[in-house]
PDB file of C-alpha atoms in Angstrom:
ATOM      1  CA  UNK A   1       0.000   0.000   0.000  1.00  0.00           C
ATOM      2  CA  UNK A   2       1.186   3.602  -0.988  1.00  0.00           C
ATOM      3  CA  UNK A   3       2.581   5.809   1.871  1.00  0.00           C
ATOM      4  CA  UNK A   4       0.681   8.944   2.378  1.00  0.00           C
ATOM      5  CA  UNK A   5       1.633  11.830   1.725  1.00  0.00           C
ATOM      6  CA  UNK A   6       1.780  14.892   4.053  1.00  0.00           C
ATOM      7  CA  UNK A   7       1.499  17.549   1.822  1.00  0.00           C
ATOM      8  CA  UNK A   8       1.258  21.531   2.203  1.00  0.00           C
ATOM      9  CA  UNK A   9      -1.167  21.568   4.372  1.00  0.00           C
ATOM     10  CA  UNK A  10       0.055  18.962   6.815  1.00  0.00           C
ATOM     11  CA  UNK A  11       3.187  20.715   6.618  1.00  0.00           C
ATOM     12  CA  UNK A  12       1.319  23.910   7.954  1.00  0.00           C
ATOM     13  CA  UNK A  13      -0.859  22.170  10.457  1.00  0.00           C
ATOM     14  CA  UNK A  14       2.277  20.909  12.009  1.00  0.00           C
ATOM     15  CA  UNK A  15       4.112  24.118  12.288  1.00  0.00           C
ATOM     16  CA  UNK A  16       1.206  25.497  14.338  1.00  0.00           C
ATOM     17  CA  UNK A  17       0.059  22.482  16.349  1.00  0.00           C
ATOM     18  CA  UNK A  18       3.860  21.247  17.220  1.00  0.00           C
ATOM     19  CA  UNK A  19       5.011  24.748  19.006  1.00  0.00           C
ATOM     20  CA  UNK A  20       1.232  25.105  20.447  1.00  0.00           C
ATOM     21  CA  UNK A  21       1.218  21.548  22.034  1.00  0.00           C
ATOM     22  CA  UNK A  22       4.651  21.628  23.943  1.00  0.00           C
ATOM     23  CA  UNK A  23       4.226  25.403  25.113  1.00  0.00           C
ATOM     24  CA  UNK A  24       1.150  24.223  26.824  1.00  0.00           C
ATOM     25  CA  UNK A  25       2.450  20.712  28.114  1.00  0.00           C
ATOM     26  CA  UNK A  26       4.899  18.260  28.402  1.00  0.00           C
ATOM     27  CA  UNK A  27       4.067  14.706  26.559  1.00  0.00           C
ATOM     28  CA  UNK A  28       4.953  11.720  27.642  1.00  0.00           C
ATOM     29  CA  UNK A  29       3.038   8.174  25.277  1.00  0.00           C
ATOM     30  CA  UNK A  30       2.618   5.051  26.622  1.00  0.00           C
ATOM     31  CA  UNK A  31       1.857   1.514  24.705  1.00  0.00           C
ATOM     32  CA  UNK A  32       2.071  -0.201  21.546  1.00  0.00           C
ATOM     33  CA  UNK A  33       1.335   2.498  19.666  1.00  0.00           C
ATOM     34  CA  UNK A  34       0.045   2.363  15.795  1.00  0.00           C
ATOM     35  CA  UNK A  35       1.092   0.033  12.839  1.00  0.00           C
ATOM     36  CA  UNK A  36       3.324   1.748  10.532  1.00  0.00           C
ATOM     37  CA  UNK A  37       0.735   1.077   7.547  1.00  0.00           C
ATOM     38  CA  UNK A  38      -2.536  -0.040   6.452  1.00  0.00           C
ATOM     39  CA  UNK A  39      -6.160   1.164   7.876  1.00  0.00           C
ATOM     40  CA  UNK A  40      -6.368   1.715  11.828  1.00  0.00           C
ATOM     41  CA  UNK A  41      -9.461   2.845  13.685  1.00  0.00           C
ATOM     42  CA  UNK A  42      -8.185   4.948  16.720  1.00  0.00           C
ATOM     43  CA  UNK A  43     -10.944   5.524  18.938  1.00  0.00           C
ATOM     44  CA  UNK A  44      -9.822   7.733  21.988  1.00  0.00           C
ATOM     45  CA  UNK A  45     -11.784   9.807  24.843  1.00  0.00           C
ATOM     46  CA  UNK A  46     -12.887  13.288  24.720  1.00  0.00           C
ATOM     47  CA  UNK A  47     -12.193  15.614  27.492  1.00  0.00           C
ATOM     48  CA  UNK A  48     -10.984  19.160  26.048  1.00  0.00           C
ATOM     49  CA  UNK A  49     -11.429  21.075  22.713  1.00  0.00           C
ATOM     50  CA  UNK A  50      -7.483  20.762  23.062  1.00  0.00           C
ATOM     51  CA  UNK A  51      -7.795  16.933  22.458  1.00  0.00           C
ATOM     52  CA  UNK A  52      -7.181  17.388  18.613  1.00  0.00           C
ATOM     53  CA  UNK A  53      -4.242  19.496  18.804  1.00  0.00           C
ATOM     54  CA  UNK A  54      -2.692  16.671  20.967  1.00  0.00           C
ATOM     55  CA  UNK A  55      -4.419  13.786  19.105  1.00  0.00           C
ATOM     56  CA  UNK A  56      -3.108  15.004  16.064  1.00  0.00           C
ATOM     57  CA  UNK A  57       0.294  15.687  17.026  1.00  0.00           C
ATOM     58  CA  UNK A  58      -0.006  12.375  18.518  1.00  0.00           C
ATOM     59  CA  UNK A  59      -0.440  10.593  15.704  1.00  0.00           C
ATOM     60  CA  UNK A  60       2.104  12.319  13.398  1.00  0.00           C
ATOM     61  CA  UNK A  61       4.919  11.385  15.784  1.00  0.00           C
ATOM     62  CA  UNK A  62       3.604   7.637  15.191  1.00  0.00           C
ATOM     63  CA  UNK A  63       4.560   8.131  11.219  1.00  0.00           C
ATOM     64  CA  UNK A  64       0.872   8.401  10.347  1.00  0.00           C
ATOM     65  CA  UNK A  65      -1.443  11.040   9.049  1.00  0.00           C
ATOM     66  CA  UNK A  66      -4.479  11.383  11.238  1.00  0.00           C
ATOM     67  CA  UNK A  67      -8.270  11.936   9.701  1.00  0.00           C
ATOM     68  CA  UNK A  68     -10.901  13.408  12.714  1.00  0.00           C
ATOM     69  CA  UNK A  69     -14.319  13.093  12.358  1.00  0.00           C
ATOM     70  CA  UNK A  70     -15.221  16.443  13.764  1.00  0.00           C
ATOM     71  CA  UNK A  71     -18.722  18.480  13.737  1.00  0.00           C
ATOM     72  CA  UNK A  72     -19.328  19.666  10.086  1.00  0.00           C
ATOM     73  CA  UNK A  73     -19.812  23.780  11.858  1.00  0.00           C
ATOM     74  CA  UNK A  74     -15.852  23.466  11.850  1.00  0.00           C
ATOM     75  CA  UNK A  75     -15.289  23.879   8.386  1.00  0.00           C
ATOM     76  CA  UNK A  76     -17.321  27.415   8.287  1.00  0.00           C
ATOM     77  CA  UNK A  77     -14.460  28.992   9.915  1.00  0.00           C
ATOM     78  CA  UNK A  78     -12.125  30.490   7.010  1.00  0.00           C
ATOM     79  CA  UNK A  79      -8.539  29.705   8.271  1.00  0.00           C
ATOM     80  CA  UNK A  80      -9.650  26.665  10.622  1.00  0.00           C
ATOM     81  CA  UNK A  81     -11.862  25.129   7.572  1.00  0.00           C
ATOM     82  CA  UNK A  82      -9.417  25.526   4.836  1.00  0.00           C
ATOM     83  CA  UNK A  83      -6.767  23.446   6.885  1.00  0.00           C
ATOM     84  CA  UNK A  84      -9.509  20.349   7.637  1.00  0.00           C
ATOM     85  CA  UNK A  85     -10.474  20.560   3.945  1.00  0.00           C
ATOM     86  CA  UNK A  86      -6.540  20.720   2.931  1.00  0.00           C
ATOM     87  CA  UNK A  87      -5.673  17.927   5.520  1.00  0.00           C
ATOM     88  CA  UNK A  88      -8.721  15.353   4.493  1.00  0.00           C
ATOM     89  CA  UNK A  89     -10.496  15.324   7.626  1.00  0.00           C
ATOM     90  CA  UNK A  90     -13.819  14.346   7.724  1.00  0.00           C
ATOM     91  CA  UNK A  91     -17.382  16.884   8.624  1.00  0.00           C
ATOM     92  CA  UNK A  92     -19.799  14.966  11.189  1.00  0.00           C
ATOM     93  CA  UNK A  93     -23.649  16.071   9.976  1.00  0.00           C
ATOM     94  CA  UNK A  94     -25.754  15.155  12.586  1.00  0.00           C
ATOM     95  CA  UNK A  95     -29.262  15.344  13.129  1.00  0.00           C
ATOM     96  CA  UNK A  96     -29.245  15.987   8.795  1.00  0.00           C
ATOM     97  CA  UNK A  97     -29.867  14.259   5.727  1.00  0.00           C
ATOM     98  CA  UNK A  98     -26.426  14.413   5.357  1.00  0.00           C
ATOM     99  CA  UNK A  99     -25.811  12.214   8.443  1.00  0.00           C
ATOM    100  CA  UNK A 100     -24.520   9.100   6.441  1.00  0.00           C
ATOM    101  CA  UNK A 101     -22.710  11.175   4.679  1.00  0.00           C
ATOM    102  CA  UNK A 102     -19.835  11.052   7.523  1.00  0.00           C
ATOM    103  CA  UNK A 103     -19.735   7.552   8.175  1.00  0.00           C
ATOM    104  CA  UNK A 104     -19.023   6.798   4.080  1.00  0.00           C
ATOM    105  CA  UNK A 105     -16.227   8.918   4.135  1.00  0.00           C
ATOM    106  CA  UNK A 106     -14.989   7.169   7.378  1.00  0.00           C
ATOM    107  CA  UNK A 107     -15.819   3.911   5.700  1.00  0.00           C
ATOM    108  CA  UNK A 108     -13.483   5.367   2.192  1.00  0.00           C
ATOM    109  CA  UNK A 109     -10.520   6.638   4.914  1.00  0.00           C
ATOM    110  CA  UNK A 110     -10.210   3.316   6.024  1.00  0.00           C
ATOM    111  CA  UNK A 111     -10.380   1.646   3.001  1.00  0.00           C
ATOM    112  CA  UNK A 112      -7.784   3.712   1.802  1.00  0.00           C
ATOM    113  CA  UNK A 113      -5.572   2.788   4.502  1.00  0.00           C
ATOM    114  CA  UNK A 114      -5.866   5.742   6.678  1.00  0.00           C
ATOM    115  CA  UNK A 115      -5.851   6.655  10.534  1.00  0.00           C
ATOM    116  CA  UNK A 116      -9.340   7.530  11.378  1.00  0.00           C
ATOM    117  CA  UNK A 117      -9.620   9.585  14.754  1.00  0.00           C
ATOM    118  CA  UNK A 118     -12.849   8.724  16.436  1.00  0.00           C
ATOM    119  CA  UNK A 119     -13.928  10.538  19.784  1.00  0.00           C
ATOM    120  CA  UNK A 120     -17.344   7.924  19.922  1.00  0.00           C
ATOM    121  CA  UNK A 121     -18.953  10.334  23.064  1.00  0.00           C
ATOM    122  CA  UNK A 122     -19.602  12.650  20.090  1.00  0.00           C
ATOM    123  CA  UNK A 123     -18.429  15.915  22.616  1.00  0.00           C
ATOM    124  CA  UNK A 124     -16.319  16.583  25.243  1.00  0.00           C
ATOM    125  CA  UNK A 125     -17.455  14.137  28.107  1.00  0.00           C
ATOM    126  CA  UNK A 126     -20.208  15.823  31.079  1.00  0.00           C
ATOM    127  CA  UNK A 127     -18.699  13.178  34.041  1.00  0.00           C
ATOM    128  CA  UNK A 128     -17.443  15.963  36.630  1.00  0.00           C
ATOM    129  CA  UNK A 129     -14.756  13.480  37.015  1.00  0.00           C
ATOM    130  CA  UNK A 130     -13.708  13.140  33.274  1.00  0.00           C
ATOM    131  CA  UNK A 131     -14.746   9.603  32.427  1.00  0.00           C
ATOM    132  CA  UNK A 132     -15.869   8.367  29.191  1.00  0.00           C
ATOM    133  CA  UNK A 133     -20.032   8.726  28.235  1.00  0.00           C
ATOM    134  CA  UNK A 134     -22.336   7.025  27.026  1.00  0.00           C
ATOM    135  CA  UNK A 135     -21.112   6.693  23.281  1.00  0.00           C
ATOM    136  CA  UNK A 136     -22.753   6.671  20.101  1.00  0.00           C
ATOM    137  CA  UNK A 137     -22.623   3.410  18.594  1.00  0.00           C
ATOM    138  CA  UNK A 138     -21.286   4.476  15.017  1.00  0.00           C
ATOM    139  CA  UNK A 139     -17.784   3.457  16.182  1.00  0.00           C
ATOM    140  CA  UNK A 140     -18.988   0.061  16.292  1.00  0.00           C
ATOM    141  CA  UNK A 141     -20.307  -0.133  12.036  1.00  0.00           C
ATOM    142  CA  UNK A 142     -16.555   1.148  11.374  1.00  0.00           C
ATOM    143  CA  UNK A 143     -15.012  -1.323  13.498  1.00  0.00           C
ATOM    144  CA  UNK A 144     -16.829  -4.494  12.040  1.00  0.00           C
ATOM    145  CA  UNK A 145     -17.426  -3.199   8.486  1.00  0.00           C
ATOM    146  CA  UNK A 146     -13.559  -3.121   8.280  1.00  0.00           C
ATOM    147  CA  UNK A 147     -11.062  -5.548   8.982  1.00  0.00           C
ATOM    148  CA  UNK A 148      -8.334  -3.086  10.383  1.00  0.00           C
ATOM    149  CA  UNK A 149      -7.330  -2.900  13.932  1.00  0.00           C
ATOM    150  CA  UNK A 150      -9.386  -0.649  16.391  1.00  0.00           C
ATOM    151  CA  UNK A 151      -7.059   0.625  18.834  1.00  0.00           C
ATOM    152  CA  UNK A 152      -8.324   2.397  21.971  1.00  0.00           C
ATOM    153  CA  UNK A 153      -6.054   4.665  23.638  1.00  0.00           C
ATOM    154  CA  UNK A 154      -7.006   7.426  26.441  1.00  0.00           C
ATOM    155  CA  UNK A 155      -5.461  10.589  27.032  1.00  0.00           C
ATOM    156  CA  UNK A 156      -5.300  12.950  30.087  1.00  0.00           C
ATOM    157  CA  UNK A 157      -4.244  16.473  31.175  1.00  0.00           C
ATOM    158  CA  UNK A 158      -5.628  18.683  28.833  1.00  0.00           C
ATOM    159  CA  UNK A 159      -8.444  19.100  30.925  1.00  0.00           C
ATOM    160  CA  UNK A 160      -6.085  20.779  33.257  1.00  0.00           C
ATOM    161  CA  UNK A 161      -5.141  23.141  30.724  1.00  0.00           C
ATOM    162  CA  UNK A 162      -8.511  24.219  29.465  1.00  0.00           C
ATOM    163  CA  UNK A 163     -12.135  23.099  31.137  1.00  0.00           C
ATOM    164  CA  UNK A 164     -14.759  23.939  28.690  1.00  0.00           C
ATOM    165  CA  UNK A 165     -17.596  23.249  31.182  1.00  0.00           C
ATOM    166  CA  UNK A 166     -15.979  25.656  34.117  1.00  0.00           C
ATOM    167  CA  UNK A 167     -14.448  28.254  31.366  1.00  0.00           C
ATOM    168  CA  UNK A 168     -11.482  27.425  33.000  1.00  0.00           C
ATOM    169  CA  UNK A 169      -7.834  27.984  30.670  1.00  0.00           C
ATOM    170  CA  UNK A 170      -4.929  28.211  32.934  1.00  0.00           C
ATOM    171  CA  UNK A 171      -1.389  27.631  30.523  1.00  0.00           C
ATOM    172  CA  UNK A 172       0.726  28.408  33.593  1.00  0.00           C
ATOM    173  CA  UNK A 173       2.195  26.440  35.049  1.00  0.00           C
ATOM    174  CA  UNK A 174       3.021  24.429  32.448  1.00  0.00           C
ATOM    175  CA  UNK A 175       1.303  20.807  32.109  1.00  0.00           C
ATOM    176  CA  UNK A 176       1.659  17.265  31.478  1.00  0.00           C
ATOM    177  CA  UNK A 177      -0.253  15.248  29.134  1.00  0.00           C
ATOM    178  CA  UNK A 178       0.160  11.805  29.011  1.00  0.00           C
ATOM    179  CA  UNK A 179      -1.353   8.981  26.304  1.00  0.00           C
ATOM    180  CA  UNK A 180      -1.796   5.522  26.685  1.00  0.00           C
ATOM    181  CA  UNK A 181      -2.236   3.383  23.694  1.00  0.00           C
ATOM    182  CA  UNK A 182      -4.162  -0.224  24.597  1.00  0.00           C
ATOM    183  CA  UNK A 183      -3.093  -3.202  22.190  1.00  0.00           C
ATOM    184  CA  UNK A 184      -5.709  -3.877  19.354  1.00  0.00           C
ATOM    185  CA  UNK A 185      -9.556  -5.331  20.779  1.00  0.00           C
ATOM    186  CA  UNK A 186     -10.418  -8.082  19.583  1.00  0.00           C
ATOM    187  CA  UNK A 187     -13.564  -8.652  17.616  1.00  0.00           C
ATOM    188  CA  UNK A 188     -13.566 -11.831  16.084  1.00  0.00           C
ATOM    189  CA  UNK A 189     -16.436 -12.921  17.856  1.00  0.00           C
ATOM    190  CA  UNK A 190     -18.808 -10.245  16.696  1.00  0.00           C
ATOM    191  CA  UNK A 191     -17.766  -9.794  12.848  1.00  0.00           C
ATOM    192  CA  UNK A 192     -20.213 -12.654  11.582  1.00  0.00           C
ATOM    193  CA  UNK A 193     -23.099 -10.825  12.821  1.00  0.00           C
ATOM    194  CA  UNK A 194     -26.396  -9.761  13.336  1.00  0.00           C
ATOM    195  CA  UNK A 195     -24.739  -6.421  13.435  1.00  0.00           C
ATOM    196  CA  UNK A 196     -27.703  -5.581  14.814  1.00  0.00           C
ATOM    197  CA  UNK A 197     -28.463  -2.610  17.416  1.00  0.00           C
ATOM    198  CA  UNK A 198     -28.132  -4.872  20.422  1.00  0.00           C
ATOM    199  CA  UNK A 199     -24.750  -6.011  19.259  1.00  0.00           C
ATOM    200  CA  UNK A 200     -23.832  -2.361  17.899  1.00  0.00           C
ATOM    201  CA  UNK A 201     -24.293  -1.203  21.537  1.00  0.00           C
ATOM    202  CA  UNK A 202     -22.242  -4.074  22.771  1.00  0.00           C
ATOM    203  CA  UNK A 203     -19.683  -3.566  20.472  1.00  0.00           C
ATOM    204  CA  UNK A 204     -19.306   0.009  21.418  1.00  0.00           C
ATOM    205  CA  UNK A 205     -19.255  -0.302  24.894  1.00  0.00           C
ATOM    206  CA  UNK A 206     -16.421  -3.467  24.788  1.00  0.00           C
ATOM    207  CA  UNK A 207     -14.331  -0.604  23.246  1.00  0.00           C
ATOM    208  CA  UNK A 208     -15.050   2.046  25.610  1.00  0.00           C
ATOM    209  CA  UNK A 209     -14.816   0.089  28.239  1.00  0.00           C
ATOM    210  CA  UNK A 210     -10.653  -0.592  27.343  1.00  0.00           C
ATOM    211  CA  UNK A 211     -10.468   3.083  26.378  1.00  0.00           C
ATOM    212  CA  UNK A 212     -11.320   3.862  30.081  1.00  0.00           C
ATOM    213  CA  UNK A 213      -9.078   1.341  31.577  1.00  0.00           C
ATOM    214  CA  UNK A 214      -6.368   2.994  29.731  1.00  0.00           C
ATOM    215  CA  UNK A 215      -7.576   6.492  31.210  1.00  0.00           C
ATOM    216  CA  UNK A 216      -7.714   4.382  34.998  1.00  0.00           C
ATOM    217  CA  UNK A 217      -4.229   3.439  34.007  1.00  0.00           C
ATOM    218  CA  UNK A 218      -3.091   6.836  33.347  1.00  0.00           C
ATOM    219  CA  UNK A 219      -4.296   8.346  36.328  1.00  0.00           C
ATOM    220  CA  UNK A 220      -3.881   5.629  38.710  1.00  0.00           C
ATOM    221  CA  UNK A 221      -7.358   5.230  39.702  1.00  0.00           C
ATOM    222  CA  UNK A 222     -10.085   2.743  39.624  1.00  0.00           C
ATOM    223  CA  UNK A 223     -12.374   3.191  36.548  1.00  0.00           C
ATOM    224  CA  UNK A 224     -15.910   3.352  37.284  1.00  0.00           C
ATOM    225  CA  UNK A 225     -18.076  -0.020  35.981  1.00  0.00           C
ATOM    226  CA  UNK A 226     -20.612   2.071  33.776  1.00  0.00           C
ATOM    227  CA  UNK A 227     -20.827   5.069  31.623  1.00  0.00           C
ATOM    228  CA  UNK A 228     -22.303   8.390  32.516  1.00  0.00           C
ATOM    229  CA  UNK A 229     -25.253   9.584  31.110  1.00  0.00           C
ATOM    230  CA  UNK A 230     -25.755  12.685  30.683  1.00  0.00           C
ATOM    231  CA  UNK A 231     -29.967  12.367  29.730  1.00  0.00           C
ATOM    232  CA  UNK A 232     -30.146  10.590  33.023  1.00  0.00           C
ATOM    233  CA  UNK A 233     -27.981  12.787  35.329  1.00  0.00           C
TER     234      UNK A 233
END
């Protein structure tokens, strides 16, 4: 399979993201990390809008190019939109007829070979203590429609850097954010079928369910045994 190539605007996303990253944190990555080639679904928890700008910083270090699905209203901003159009990442419709639309260029990313980024909570996570959601069970069509690895990894520390929920952004002093990668899950019990919504759901949650022990791994605490809701709470 062909190597991707970076590109101009890869070239520019790093000169801004690189210098941004490490003036607001340290990094430190834990874990397997990604295969060098071929199609990978990297499905990761969302606790900051600075997740991206780590994510994707992340992932270039790994020798890979990384493809977000993000919320389509990105790609109305002129400099911000022109960068995720240059840099192939992929608009999220939801709640439109154009809804599908996402997933089949998710599906086309992966056939290709390419890293898709997938934050399944579909926003930065409600739990006042961080955990994962409740997640949308879209992540779990990718990961059986494809035979690629799925690779959950969790990240922490950004958080610390800027809350969205408190409108909290403190840069000083500097912080530490630290990413653990978990070793492929394994699905080979679930690819045959129904593919159902009962078996979406527990596809989805098998995978969230390793993302958070990653993020109980990282901060040396006991994950919780469910997901928070953010309906019920």
């Amino acid at each position: 399979m062909a190597k991707e190539k970076g590109g101009f605007w890869v070239g520019v996303g790093a000169t801004i993201l690189y210098p941004a990253g490490a003036l607001l944190a340290g990094r430190r990555i834990e874990g397997p990390g990604l295969p060098r080639e071929g199609g990978v679904l990297l499905v990761m928890n969302h606790v900051s809008h600075l997740d991206p700008v780590y994510d994707a910083v992340l992932v270039h270090k790994q020798g890979r190019l990384p493809h977000f699905l993000a919320k389509h209203s990105l790609w109305n901003i002129p400099a911000v939109g022109g960068l995720l159009r240059g840099t192939g990442q992929i608009p999220v419709y939801r709640g439109t007829s154009d809804a599908q639309q996402s997933l089949r260029a998710a599906h086309e990313a992966l056939d290709a070979g390419q890293v898709v980024v997938i934050y399944p909570e579909g926003t930065i996570t409600r739990d006042p203590a961080g955990w994962p959601m409740h997640s949308r069970t879209g992540i779990a069509r990718l990961a059986l429609e494809h035979d690629v690895p799925v690779i959950p990894a969790a990240r922490w520390g950004t958080r610390d850097i800027y809350d969205h929920y408190r409108k909290r952004f403190r840069p000083f002093p500097r912080k530490s954010v630290v990413t653990r990668f978990g070793d492929p899950v394994d699905l080979a019990g679930f690819r045959a079928g129904p593919h159902d919504l009962p078996q979406l759901r527990q596809v989805t949650d098998l995978i969230m369910h390793q993302v958070k022990d990653l993020l109980g791994q990282v901060r040396d605490e006991q994950a919780p045994e469910g997901f928070y809701h953010s309906r019920k709470a």
